[in-house]
PDB file of C-alpha atoms in Angstrom:
ATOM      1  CA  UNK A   1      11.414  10.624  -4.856  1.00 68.00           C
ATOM      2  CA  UNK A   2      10.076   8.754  -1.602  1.00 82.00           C
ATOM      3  CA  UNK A   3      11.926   5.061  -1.967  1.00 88.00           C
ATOM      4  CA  UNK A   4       9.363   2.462  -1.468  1.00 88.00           C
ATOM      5  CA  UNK A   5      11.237   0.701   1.536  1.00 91.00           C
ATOM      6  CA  UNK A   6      11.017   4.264   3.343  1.00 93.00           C
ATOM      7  CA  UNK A   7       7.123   4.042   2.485  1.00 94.00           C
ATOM      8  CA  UNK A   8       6.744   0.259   4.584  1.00 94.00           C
ATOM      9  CA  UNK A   9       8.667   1.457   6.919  1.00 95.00           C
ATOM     10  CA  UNK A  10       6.773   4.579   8.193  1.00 96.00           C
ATOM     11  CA  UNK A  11       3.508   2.220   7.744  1.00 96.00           C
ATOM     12  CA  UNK A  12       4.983  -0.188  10.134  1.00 96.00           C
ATOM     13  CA  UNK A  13       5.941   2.411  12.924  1.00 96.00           C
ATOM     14  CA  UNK A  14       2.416   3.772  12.199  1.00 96.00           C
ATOM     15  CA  UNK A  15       0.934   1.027  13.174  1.00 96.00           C
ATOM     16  CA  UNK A  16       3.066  -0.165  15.591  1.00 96.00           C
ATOM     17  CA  UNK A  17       2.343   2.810  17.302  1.00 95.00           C
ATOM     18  CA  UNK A  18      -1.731   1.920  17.164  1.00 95.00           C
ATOM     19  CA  UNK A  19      -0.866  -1.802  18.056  1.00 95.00           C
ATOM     20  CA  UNK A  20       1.856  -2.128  19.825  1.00 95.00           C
ATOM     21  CA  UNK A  21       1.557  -5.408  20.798  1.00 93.00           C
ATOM     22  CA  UNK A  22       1.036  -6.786  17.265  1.00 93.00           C
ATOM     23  CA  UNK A  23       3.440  -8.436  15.203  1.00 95.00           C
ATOM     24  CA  UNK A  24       4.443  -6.845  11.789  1.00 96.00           C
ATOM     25  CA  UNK A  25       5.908  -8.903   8.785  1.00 96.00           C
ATOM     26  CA  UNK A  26       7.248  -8.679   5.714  1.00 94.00           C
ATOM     27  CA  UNK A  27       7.239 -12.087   5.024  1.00 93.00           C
ATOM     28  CA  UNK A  28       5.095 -14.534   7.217  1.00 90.00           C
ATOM     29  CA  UNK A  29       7.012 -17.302   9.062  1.00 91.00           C
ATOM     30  CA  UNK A  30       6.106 -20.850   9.569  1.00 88.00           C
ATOM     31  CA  UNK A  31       5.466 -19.903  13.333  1.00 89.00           C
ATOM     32  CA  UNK A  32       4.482 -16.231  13.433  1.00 89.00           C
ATOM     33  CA  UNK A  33       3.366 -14.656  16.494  1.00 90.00           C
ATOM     34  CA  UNK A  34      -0.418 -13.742  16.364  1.00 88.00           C
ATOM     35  CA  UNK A  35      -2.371 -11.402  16.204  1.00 89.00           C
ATOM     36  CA  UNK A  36      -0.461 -10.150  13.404  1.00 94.00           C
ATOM     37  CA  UNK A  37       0.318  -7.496  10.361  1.00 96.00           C
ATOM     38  CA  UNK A  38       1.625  -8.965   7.042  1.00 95.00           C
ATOM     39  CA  UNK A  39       2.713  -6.096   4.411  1.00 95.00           C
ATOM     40  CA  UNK A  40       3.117  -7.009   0.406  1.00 94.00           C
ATOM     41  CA  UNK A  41       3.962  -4.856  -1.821  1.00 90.00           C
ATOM     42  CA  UNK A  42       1.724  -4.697  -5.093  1.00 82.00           C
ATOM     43  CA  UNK A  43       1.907  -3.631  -8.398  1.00 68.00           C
ATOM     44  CA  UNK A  44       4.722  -0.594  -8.742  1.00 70.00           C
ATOM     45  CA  UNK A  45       3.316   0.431 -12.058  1.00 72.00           C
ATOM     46  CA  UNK A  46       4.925   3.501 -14.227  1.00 70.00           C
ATOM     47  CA  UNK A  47       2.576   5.000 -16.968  1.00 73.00           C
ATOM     48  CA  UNK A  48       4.081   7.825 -19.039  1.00 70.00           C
ATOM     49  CA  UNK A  49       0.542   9.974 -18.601  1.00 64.00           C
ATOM     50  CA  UNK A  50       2.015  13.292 -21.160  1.00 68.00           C
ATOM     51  CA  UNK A  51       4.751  14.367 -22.375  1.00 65.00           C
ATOM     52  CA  UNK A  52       6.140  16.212 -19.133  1.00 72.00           C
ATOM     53  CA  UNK A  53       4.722  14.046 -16.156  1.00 76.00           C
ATOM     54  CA  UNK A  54       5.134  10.527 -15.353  1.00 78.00           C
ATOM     55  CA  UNK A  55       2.698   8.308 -13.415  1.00 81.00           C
ATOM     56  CA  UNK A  56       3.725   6.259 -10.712  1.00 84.00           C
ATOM     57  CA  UNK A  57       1.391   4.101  -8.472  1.00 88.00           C
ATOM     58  CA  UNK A  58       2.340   1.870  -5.771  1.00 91.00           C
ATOM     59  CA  UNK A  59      -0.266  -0.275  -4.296  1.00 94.00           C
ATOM     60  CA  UNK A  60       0.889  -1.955  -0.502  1.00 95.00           C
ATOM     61  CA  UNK A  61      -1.132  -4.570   0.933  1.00 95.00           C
ATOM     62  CA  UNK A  62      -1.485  -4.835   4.664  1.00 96.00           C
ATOM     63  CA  UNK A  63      -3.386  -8.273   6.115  1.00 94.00           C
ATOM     64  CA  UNK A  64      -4.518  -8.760   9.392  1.00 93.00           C
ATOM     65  CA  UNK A  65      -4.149 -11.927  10.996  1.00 90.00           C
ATOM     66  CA  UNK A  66      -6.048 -12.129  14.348  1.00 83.00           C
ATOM     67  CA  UNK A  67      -5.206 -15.924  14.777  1.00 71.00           C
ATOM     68  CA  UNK A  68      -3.767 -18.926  12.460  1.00 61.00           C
ATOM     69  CA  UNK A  69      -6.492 -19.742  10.348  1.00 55.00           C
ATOM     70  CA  UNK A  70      -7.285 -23.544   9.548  1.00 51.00           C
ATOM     71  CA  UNK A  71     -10.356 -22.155   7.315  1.00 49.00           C
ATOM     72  CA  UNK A  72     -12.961 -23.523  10.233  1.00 52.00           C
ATOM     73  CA  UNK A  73     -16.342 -20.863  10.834  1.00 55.00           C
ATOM     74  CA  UNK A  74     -14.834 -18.327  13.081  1.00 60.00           C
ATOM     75  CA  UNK A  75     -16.299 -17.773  16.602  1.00 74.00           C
ATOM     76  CA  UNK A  76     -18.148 -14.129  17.478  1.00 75.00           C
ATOM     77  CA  UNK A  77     -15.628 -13.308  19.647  1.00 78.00           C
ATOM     78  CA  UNK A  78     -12.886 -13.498  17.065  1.00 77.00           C
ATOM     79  CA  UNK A  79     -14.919 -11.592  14.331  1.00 80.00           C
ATOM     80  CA  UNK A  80     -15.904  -8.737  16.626  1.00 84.00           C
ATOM     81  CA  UNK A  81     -12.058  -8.186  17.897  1.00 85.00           C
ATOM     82  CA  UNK A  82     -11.204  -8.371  14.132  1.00 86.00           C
ATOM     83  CA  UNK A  83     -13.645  -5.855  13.573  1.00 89.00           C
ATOM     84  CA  UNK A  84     -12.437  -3.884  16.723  1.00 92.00           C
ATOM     85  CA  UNK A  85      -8.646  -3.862  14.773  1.00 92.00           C
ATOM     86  CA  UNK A  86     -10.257  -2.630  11.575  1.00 93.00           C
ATOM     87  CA  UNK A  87     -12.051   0.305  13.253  1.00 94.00           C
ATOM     88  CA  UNK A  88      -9.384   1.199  15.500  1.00 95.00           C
ATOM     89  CA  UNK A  89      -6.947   0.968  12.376  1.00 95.00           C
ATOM     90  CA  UNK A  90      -9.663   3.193  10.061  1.00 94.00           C
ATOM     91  CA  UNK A  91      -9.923   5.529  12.625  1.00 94.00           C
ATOM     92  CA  UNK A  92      -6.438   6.389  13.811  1.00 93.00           C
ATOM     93  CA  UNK A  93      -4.428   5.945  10.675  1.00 94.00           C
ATOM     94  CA  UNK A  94      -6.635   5.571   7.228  1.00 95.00           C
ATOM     95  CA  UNK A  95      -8.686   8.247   7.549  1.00 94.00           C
ATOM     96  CA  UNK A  96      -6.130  10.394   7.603  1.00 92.00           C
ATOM     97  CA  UNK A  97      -5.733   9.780   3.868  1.00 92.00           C
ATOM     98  CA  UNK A  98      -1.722  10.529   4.183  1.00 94.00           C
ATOM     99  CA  UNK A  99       1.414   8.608   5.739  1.00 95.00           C
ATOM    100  CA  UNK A 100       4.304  11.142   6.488  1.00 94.00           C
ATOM    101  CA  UNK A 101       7.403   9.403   5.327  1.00 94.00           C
ATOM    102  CA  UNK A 102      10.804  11.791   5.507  1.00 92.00           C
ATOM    103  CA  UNK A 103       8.635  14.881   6.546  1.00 92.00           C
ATOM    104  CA  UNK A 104       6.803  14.671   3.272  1.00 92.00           C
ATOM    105  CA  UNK A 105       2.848  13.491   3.431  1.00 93.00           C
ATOM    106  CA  UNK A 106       2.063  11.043   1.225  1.00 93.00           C
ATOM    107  CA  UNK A 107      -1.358  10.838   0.123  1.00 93.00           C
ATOM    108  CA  UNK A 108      -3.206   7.450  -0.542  1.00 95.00           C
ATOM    109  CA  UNK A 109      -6.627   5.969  -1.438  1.00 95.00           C
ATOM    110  CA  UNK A 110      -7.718   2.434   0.602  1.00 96.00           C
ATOM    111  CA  UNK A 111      -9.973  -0.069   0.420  1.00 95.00           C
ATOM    112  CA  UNK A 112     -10.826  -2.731   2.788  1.00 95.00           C
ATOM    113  CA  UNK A 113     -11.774  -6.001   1.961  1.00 94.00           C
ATOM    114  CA  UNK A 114     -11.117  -9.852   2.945  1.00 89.00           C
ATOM    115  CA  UNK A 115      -9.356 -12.558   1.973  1.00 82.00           C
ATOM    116  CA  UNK A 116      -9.545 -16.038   3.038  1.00 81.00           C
ATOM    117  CA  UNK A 117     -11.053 -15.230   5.923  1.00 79.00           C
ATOM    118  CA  UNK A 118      -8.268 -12.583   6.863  1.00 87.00           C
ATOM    119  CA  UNK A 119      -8.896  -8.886   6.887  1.00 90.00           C
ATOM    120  CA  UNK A 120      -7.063  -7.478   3.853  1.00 93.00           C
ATOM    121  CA  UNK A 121      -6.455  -3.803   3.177  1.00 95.00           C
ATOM    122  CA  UNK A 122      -5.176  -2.118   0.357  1.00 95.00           C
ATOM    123  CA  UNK A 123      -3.025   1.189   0.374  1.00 95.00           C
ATOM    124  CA  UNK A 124      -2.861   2.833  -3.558  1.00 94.00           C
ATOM    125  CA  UNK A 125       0.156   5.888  -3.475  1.00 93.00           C
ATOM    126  CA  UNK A 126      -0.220   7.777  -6.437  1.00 88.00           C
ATOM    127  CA  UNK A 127       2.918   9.984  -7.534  1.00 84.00           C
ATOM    128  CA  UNK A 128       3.566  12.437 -10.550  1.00 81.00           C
ATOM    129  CA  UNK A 129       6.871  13.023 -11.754  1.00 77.00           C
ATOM    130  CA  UNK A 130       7.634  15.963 -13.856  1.00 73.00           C
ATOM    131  CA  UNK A 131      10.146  14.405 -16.829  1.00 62.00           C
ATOM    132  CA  UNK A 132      10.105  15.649 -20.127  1.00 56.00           C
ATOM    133  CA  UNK A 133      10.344  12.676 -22.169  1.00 52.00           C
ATOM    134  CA  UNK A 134      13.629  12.650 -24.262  1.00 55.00           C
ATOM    135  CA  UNK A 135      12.435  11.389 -28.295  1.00 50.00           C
ATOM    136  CA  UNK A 136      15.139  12.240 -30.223  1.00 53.00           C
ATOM    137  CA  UNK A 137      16.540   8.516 -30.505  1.00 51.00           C
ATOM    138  CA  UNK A 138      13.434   7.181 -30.074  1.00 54.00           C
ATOM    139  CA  UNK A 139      11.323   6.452 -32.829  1.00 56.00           C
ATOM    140  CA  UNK A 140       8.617   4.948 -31.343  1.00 54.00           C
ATOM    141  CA  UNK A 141       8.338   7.175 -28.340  1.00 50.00           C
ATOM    142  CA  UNK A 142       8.139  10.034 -31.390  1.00 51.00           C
ATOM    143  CA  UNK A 143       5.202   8.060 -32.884  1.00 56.00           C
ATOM    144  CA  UNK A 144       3.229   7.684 -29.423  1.00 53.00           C
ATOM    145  CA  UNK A 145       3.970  11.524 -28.529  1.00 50.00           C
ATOM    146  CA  UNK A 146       2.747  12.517 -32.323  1.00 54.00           C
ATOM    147  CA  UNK A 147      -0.794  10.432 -32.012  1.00 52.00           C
ATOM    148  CA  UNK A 148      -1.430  11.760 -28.581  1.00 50.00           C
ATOM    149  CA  UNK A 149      -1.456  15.431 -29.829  1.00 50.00           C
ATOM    150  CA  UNK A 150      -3.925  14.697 -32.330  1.00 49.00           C
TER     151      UNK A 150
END
């Protein structure tokens, strides 16, 4: 399996290659250079979805900062370059609905949205493991196995 630190890090040089002249973060500093990228990883959530496959979904958030934002009523100039970024970002790496990450294409789903004034958009990896699911010392796991095949 793809490690999740493999996964930022081919997003980064993806879009480092679009913007090169952008910052990228993992955490923001008190004095980041702008315009900028800020990656946070979501919810890593693991959902046993049978008895042979696992579900694992990884959700990566990726906000653009165009400038430092003091909350006052952006100019037009500002919103249509953020809107430029978005479009450029769409077009050159979203829509290709995968990230290639150790030769292996990763598929995704996004959304884009906003938040507090800062272009937010959300990357959802989806992966299924094939695991048989070990019961024999596990009562409960027995229980949840016998009421799904009914």
């Amino acid at each position: 399996m793809v490690k999740i630190i493999d996964i930022v890090r081919a997003l980064i040089k993806s879009i480092k290659t679009t913007f090169p002249t952008s910052e990228n973060y993992l955490k923001l500093p008190e004095k980041a250079d702008y315009p900028c990228f800020l990656y946070e990883i979501g919810l890593n959530t693991h959902k046993i979805d049978n008895y042979y496959t696992q579900k694992n979904t990884l959700n990566i958030d990726i906000i653009y900062f165009n400038s430092r934002d003091d909350y006052n009523t952006e100019e037009l100039k500002e919103i249509t370059k953020k809107l430029d970024i978005i479009s450029k970002l769409e077009e050159e790496i979203l829509s290709k609905y995968y990230l290639e990450v150790n030769n292996k294409k990763l598929s995704f789903n996004y959304d884009i949205t906003e938040s507090d004034g800062q272009s937010l958009i959300n990357l959802k990896f989806v992966f299924y493991t094939k695991k048989k699911i070990e019961t024999d010392n596990c009562e409960e796991m027995k229980e949840i196995i016998i009421e799904r095949k009914r």
